[in-house]
Short mmCIF file of C-alpha atoms and ligand atoms in Angstrom, two decimals:
data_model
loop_
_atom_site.label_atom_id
_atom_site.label_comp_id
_atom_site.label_asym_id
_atom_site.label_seq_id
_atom_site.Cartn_x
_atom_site.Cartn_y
_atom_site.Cartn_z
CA UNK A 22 -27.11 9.30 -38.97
CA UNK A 23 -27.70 12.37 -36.81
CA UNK A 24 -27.01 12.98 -33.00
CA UNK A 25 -28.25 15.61 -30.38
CA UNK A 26 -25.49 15.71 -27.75
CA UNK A 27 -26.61 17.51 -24.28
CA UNK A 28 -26.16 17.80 -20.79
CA UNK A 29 -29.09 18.30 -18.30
CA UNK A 30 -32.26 17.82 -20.44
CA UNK A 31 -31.42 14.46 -22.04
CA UNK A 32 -29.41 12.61 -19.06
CA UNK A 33 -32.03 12.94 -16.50
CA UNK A 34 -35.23 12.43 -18.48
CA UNK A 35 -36.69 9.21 -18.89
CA UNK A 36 -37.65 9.59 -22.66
CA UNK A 37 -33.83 9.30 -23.77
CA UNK A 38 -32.74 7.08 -20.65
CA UNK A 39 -35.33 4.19 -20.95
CA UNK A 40 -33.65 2.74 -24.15
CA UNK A 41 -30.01 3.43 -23.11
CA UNK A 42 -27.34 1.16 -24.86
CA UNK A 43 -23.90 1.47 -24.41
CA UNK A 44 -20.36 1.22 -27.28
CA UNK A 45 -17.32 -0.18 -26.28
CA UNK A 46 -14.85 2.32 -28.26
CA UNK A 47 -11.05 2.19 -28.51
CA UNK A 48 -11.27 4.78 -26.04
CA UNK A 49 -13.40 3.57 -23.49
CA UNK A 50 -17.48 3.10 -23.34
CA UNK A 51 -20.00 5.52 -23.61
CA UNK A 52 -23.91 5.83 -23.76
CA UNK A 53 -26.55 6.80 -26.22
CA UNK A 54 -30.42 6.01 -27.38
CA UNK A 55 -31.46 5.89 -30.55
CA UNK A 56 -34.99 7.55 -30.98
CA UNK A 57 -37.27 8.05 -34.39
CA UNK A 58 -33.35 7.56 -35.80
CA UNK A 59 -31.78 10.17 -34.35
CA UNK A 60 -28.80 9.51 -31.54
CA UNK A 61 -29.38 11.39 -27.92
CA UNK A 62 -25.91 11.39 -25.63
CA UNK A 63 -25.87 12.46 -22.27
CA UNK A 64 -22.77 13.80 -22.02
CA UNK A 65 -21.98 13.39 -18.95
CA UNK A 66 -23.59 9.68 -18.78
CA UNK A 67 -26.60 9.01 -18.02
CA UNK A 68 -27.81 10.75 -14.07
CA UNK A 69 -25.48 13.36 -14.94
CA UNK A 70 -22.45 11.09 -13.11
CA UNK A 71 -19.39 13.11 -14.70
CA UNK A 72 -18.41 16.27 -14.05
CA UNK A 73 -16.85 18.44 -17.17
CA UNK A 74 -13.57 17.67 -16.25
CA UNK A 75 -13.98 13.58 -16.13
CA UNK A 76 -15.90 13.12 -18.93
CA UNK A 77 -14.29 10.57 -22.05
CA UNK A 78 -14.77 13.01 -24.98
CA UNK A 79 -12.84 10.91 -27.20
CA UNK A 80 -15.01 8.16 -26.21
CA UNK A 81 -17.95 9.88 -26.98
CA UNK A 82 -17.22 11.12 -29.91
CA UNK A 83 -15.84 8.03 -31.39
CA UNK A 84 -19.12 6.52 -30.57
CA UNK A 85 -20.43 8.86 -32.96
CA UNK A 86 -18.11 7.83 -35.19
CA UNK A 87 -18.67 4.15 -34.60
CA UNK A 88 -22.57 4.53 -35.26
CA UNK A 89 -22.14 6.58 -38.29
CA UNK A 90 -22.97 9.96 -36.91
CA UNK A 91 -22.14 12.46 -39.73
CA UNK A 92 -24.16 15.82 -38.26
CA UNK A 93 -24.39 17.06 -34.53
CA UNK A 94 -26.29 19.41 -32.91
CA UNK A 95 -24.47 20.02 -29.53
CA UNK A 96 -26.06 21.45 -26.58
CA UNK A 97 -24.59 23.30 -23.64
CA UNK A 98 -25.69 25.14 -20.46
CA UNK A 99 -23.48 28.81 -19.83
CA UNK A 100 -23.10 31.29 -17.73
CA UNK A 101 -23.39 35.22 -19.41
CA UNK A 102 -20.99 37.67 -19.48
CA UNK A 103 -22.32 39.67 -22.36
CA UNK A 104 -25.93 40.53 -22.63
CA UNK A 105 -25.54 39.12 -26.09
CA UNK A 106 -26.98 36.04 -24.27
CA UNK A 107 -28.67 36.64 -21.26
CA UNK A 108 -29.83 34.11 -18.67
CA UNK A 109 -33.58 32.25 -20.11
CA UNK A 110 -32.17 32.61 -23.40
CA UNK A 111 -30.71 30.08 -26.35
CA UNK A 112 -28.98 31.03 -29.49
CA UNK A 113 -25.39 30.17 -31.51
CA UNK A 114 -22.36 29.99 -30.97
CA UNK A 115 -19.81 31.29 -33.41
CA UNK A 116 -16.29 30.87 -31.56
CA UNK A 117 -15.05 29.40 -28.60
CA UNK A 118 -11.99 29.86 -26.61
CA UNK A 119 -10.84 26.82 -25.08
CA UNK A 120 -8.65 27.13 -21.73
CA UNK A 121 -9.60 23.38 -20.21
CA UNK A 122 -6.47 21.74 -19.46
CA UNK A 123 -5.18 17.65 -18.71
CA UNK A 124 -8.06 16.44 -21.07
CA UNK A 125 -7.83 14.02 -23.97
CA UNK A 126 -8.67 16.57 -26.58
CA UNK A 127 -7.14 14.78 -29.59
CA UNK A 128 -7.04 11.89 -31.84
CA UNK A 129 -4.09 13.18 -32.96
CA UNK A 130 -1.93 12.69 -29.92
CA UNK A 131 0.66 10.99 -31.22
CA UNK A 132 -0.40 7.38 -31.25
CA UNK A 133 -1.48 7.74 -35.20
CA UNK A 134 1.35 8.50 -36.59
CA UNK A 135 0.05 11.34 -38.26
CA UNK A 136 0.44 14.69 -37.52
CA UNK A 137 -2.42 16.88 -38.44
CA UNK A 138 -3.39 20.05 -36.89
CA UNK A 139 -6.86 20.89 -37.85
CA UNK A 140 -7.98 24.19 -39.19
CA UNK A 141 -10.44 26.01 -36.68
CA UNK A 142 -11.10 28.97 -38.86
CA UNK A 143 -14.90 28.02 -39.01
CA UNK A 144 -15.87 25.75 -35.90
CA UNK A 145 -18.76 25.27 -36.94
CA UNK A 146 -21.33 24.31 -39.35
CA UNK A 147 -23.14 27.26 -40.49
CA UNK A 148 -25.50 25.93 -42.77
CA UNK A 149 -26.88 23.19 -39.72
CA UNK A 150 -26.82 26.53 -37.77
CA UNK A 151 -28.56 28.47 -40.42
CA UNK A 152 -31.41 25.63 -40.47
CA UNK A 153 -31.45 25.46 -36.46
CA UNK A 154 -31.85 29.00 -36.20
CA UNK A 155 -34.85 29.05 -39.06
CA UNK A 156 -36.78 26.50 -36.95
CA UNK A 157 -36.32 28.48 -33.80
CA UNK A 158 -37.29 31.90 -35.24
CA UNK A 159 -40.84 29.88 -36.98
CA UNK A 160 -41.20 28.11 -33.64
CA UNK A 161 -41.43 31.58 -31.74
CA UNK A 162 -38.04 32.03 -30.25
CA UNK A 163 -35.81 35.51 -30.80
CA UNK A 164 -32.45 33.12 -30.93
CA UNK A 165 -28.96 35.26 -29.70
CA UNK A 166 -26.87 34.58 -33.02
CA UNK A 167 -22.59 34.32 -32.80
CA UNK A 168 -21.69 33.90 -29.01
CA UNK A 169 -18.57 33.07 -28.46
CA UNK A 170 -18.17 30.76 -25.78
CA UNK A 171 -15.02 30.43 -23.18
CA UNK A 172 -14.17 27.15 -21.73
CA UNK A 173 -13.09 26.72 -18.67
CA UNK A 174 -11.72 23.32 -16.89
CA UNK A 175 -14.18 23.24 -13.87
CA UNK A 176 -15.49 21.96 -11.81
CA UNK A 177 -15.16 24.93 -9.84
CA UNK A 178 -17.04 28.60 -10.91
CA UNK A 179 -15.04 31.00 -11.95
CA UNK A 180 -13.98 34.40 -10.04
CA UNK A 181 -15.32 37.88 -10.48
CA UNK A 182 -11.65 38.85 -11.83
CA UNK A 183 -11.51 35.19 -14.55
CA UNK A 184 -14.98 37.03 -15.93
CA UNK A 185 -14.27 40.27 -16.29
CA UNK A 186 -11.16 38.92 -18.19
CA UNK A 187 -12.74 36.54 -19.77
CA UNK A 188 -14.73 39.85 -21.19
CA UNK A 189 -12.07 41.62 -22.36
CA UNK A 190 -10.56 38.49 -23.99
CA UNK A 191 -14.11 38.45 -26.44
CA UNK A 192 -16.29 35.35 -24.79
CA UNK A 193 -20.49 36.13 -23.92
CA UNK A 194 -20.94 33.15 -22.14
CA UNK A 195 -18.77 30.49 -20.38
CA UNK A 196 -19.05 27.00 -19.72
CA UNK A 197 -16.79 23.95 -19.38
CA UNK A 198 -17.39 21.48 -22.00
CA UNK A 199 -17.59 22.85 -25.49
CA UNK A 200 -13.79 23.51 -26.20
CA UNK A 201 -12.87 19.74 -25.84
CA UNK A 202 -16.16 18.23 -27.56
CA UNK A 203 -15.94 20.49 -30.40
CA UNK A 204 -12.66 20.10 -31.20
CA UNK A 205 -12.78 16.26 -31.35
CA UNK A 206 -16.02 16.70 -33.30
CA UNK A 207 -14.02 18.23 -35.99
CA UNK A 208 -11.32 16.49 -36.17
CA UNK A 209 -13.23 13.41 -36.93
CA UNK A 210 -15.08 15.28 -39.42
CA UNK A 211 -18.85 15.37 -38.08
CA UNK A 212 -21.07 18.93 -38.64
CA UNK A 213 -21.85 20.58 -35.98
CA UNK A 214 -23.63 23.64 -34.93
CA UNK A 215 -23.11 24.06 -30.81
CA UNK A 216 -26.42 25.95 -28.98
CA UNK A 217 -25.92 27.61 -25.72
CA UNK A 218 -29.01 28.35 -23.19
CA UNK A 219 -27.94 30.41 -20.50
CA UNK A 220 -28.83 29.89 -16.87
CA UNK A 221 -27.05 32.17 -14.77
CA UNK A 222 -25.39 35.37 -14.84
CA UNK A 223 -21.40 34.67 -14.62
CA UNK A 224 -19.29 35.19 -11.30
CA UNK A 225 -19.42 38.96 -10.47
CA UNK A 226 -22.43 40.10 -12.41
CA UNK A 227 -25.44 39.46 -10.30
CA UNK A 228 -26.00 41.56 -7.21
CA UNK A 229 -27.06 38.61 -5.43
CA UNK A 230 -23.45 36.54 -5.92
CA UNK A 231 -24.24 33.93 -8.00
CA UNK A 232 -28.06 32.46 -8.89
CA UNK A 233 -29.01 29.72 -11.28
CA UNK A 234 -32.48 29.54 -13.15
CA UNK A 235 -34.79 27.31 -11.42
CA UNK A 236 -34.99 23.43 -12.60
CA UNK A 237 -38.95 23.76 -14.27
CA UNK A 238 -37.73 26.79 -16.26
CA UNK A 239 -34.35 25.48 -17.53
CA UNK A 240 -36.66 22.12 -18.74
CA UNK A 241 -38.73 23.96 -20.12
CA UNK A 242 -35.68 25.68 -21.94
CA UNK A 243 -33.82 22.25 -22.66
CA UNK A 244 -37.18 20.82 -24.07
CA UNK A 245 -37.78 23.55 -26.54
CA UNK A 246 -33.81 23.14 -27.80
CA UNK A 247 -34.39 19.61 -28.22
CA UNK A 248 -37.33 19.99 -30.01
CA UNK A 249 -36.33 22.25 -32.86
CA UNK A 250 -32.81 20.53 -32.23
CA UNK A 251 -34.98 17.40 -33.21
CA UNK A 252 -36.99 19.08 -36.30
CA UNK A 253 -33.50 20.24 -37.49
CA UNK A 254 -32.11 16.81 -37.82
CA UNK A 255 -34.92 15.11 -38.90
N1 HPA B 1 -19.55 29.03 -15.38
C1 HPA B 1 -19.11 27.89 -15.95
N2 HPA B 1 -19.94 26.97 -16.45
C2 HPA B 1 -21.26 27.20 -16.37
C3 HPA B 1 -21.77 28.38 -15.76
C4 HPA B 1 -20.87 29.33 -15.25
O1 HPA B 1 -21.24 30.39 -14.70
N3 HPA B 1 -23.13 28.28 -15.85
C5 HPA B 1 -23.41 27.11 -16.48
N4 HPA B 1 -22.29 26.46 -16.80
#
């Protein structure tokens, strides 16, 4: 089985939310449709109730699990920092740099018995990526390849002085989800390839303070994601 995961995109339109079901995990519930066989999650539940910080990765993810997801294609919204991705554009991410903090971001917190520390060398799956980015490029899109993508805890934005650090420390983009998601995703051994559309420049960078892309054009980007996330899976 396959899964799309997303934020904005699948957890306010009606396609994915009429045929909502929701799993009862060992870590708590979460939702998910089934559609032409492939899984959509809303991430942050259906009407977009969660903010970053809130959300039950583990129980997401072990809803995956649970239904037999063994490939993901995991969509996120970002801010720029590099022009590697600018704002109205998708593409990869390669790396992430994960500084959320006070989240369940491990099945391997002690209550296994095992101790097992996952190797992160390659966080993702490049051949899904590979096949992602193929369907983008022959659907018309120039795709920004190998972001690497800083997470931050949220909810708040970040400061002009986090960016420019953030910079120097190697991210292109930041968001606040990926870190935790990602991480659980491995470690219960489900592909992934993670795409980032951008939608704003990040604190400091935009003359105007701070400006997000308006709703019709960010659907407009969501729905194209989905769809060659879709022809990817499929
Ligand atoms: N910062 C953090 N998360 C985000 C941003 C941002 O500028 N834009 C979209 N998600």
């Amino acid at each position: 089985m396959k899964a799309i995961i997303g934020g904005t995109g699948i957890d306010k339109d009606k396609r994915f939310l009429d045929g909502m079901e929701r799993l009862v995990t060992k870590y708590g519930d979460s939702y998910y449709s089934v559609i032409d066989g492939i899984v959509f999650m809303p991430r942050h539940r259906p009407g977009h109730s969660l903010p970053p910080h809130m959300i039950n990765y583990k129980a997401n993810v072990q809803t995956l699990v649970d239904l037999g997801v063994d490939e993901v294609i995991s969509i996120y919204a970002v801010g720029s920092i590099t022009r590697r991705l600018a704002p109205g554009r998708f593409g990869l991410v390669r790396d992430f740099i994960d500084l959320a903090y006070s989240r369940e971001n491990t099945f391997y917190d002690g209550s296994t018995r095992e101790v097992r520390h996952t190797p992160f060398v390659e966080p993702f799956d490049r051949k899904l990526g590979a096949c992602f980015a193929g369907n983008a490029v022959h659907a018309g899109y120039s795709l920004a390849m190998d972001s690497v993508y800083i997470t931050t805890n949220g909810p708040r934005l970040e400061t002009p002085a986090e960016i420019m650090a953030y910079r120097n420390m190697g991210a292109d983009v930041v968001g606040m989800t990926l870190g935790t998601e990602a991480a659980l995703l491995k470690e219960a051994g489900i592909r992934n390839a993670a795409v980032a559309f951008s939608i704003n420049w990040a604190a400091g960078l935009d003359a105007e303070g701070i400006s997000f892309l308006e709703d019709e054009t960010v659907d407009k980007l969501t729905e194209a994601i989905i769809a060659i996330a879709v022809k990817t899976l499929s």
